[in-house]
XYZ file of C-alpha atoms in Angstrom:
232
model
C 0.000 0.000 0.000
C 1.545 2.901 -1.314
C -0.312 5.922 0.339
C -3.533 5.930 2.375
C -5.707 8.953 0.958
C -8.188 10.811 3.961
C -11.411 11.617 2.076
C -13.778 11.092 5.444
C -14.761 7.865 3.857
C -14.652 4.803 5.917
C -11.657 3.253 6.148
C -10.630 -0.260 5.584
C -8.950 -2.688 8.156
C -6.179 -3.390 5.991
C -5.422 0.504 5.594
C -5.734 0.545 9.049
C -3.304 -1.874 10.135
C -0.980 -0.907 7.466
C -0.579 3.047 8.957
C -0.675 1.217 12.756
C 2.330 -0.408 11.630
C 4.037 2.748 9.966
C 4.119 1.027 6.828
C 2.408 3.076 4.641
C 2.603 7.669 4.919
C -0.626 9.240 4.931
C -2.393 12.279 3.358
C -5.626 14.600 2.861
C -7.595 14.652 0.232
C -8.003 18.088 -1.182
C -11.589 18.039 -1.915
C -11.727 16.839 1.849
C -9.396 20.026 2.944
C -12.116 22.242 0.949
C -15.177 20.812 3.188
C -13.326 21.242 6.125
C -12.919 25.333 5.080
C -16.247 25.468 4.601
C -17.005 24.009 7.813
C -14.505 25.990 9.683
C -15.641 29.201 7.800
C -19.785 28.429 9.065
C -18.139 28.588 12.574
C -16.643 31.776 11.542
C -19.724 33.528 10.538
C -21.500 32.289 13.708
C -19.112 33.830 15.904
C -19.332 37.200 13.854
C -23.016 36.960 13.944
C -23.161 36.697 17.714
C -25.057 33.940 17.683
C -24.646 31.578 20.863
C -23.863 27.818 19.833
C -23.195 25.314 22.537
C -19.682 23.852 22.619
C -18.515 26.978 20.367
C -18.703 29.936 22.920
C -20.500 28.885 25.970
C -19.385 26.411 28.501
C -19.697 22.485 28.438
C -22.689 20.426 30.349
C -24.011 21.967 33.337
C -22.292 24.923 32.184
C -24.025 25.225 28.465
C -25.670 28.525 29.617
C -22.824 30.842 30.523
C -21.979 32.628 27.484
C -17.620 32.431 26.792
C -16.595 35.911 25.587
C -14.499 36.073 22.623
C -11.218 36.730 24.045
C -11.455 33.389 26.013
C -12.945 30.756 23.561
C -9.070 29.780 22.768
C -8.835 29.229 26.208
C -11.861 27.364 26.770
C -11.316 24.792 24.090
C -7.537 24.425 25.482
C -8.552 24.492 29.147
C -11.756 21.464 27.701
C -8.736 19.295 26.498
C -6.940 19.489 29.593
C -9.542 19.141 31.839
C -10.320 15.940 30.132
C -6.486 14.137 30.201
C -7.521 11.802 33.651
C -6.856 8.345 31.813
C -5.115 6.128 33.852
C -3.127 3.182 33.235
C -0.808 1.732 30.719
C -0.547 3.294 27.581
C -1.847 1.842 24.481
C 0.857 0.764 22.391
C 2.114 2.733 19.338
C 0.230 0.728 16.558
C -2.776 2.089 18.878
C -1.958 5.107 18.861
C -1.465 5.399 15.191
C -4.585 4.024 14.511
C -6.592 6.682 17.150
C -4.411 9.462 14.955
C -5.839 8.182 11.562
C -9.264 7.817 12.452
C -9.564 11.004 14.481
C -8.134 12.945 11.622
C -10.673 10.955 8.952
C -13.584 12.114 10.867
C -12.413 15.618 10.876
C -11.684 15.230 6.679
C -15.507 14.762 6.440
C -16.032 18.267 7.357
C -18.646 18.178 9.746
C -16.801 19.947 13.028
C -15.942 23.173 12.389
C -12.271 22.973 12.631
C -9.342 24.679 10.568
C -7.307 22.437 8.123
C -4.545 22.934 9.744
C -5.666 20.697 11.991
C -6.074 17.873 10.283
C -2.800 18.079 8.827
C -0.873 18.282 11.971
C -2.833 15.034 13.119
C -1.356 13.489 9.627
C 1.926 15.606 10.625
C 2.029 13.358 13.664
C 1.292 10.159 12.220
C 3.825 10.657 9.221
C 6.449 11.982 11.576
C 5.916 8.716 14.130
C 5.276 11.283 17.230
C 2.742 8.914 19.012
C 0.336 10.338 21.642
C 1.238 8.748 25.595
C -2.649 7.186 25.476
C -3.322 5.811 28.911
C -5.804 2.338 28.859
C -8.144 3.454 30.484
C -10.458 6.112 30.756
C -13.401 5.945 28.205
C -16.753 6.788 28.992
C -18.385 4.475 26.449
C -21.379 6.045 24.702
C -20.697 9.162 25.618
C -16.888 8.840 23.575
C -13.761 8.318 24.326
C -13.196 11.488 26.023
C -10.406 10.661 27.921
C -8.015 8.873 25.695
C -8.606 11.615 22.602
C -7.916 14.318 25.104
C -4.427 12.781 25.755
C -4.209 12.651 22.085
C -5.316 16.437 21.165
C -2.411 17.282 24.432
C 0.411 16.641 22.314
C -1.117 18.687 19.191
C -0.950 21.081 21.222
C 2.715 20.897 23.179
C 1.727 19.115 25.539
C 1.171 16.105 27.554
C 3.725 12.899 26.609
C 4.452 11.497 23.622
C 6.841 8.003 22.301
C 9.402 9.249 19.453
C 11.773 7.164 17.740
C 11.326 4.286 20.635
C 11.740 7.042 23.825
C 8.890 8.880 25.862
C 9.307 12.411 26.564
C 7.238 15.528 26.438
C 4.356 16.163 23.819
C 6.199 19.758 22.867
C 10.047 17.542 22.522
C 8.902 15.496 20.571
C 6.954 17.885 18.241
C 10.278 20.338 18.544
C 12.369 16.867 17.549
C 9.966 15.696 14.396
C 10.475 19.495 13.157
C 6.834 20.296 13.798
C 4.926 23.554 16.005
C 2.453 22.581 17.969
C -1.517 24.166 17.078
C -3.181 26.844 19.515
C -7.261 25.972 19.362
C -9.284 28.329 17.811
C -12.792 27.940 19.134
C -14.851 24.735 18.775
C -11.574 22.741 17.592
C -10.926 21.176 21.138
C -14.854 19.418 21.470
C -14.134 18.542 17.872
C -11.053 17.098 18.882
C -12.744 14.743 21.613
C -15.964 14.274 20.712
C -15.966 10.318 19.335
C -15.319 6.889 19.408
C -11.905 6.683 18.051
C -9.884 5.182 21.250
C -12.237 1.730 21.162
C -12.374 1.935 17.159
C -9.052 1.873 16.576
C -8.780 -0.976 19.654
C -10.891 -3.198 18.113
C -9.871 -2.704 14.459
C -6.439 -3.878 15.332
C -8.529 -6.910 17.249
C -10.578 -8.028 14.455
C -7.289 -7.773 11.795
C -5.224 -9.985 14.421
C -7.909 -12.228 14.541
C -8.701 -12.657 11.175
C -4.607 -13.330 10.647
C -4.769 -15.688 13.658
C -7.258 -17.856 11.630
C -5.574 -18.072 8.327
C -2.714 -19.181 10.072
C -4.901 -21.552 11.540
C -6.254 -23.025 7.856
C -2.691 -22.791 6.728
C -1.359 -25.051 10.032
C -4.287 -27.226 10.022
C -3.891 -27.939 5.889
C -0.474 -28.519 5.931
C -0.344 -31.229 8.899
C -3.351 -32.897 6.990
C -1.316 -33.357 4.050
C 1.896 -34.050 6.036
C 0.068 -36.519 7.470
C -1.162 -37.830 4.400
C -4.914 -37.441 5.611
């Protein structure tokens, strides 16, 4: 597999398991970068308008009716993905990681959540670089997404948090400043777009399901080839 292509389509498990295994680098589709504009730019014109938009420029849950002024929505969506970072645990391995990175930044390509390309790209910076996320286990609140575990992700995107480059764990803002990339300041809505899914226990079980399937051709292959060794 020469190049896996981001169009917000769904992905296959063999693309999958090919970028979890760095084997393949990874890129945007451009028609995909041009939704995501036009996504980011409706965001735009809503904060221009005034208009109040949950998630955009008022606070989160209990808070949803306290109205953000402009001056702090960077530092609400920054101060969303810290406040979420409370996984605990081991860390999911790299090929984990890598998968979390590519589906996280596929859902953004479909441009539905109002973020900037650049964000996008620096999630297929990341994965093209090998800067993998420090991802602890556990974490997820199930239906309501993987809150925890993407937060830990969207911390190094932004300098922070901890991050595995080139086989050693350091800082999220090292090993940006070591793959040659800056780290992203949020614009507003671009931290609940960051966090907002399922991609922790998607990428989890994709990996599952391709191991497994492997683990039972192997299987045929063993069981076929003592048959005939054993002239059955």
């Amino acid at each position: 597999m020469d190049c896996v292509i981001l169009d917000g389509q769904p992905l296959t498990l063999a693309e999958i398991e090919s970028v979890s295994l760095a084997d393949c680098p990874v890129a945007v589709a451009p028609a995909a970068l041009v939704r995501v504009a036009r996504s980011r730019a409706l965001i735009e014109e809503i904060l221009a308008a005034g208009q109040t938009v949950y998630g955009v420029n008022t606070g989160f849950g209990k808070l949803s009716d306290v109205r953000i002024p402009p001056g702090s929505l960077a530092q609400l969506q920054t101060n969303l993905v810290r406040s979420h970072a409370g996984g605990v645990g081991q860390p999911l391995s790299e090929a984990e990681s890598r998968a979390m990175l590519l589906l996280r930044a596929n859902v953004l390509a479909k441009g539905f959540s109002g973020c900037r390309p650049e964000l996008v790209e620096l999630l297929v910076a990341l994965l093209n670089a090998g800067v993998h996320p420090v991802i602890p286990e556990k974490g997820s609140v199930g239906a309501s997404g993987d809150l925890a575990p993407l937060a830990h992700l969207a911390l190094v995107a932004i300098g922070e948090g901890e991050a595995f480059y080139r086989g050693e764990r350091m800082a999220g803002g090292e090993a940006l400043r070591r793959a040659g990339l800056a780290p992203i300041v949020l614009a507003a809505k671009e931290g609940l777009a960051l966090l907002n899914g399922t991609q922790a226990m998607t990428a989890v079980g994709a990996l599952a399901v391709a191991r497994a399937r492997r683990v039972a051709q192997l299987a045929d292959l063993a069981g076929a080839m003592s048959l005939e060794a054993l002239m059955g």
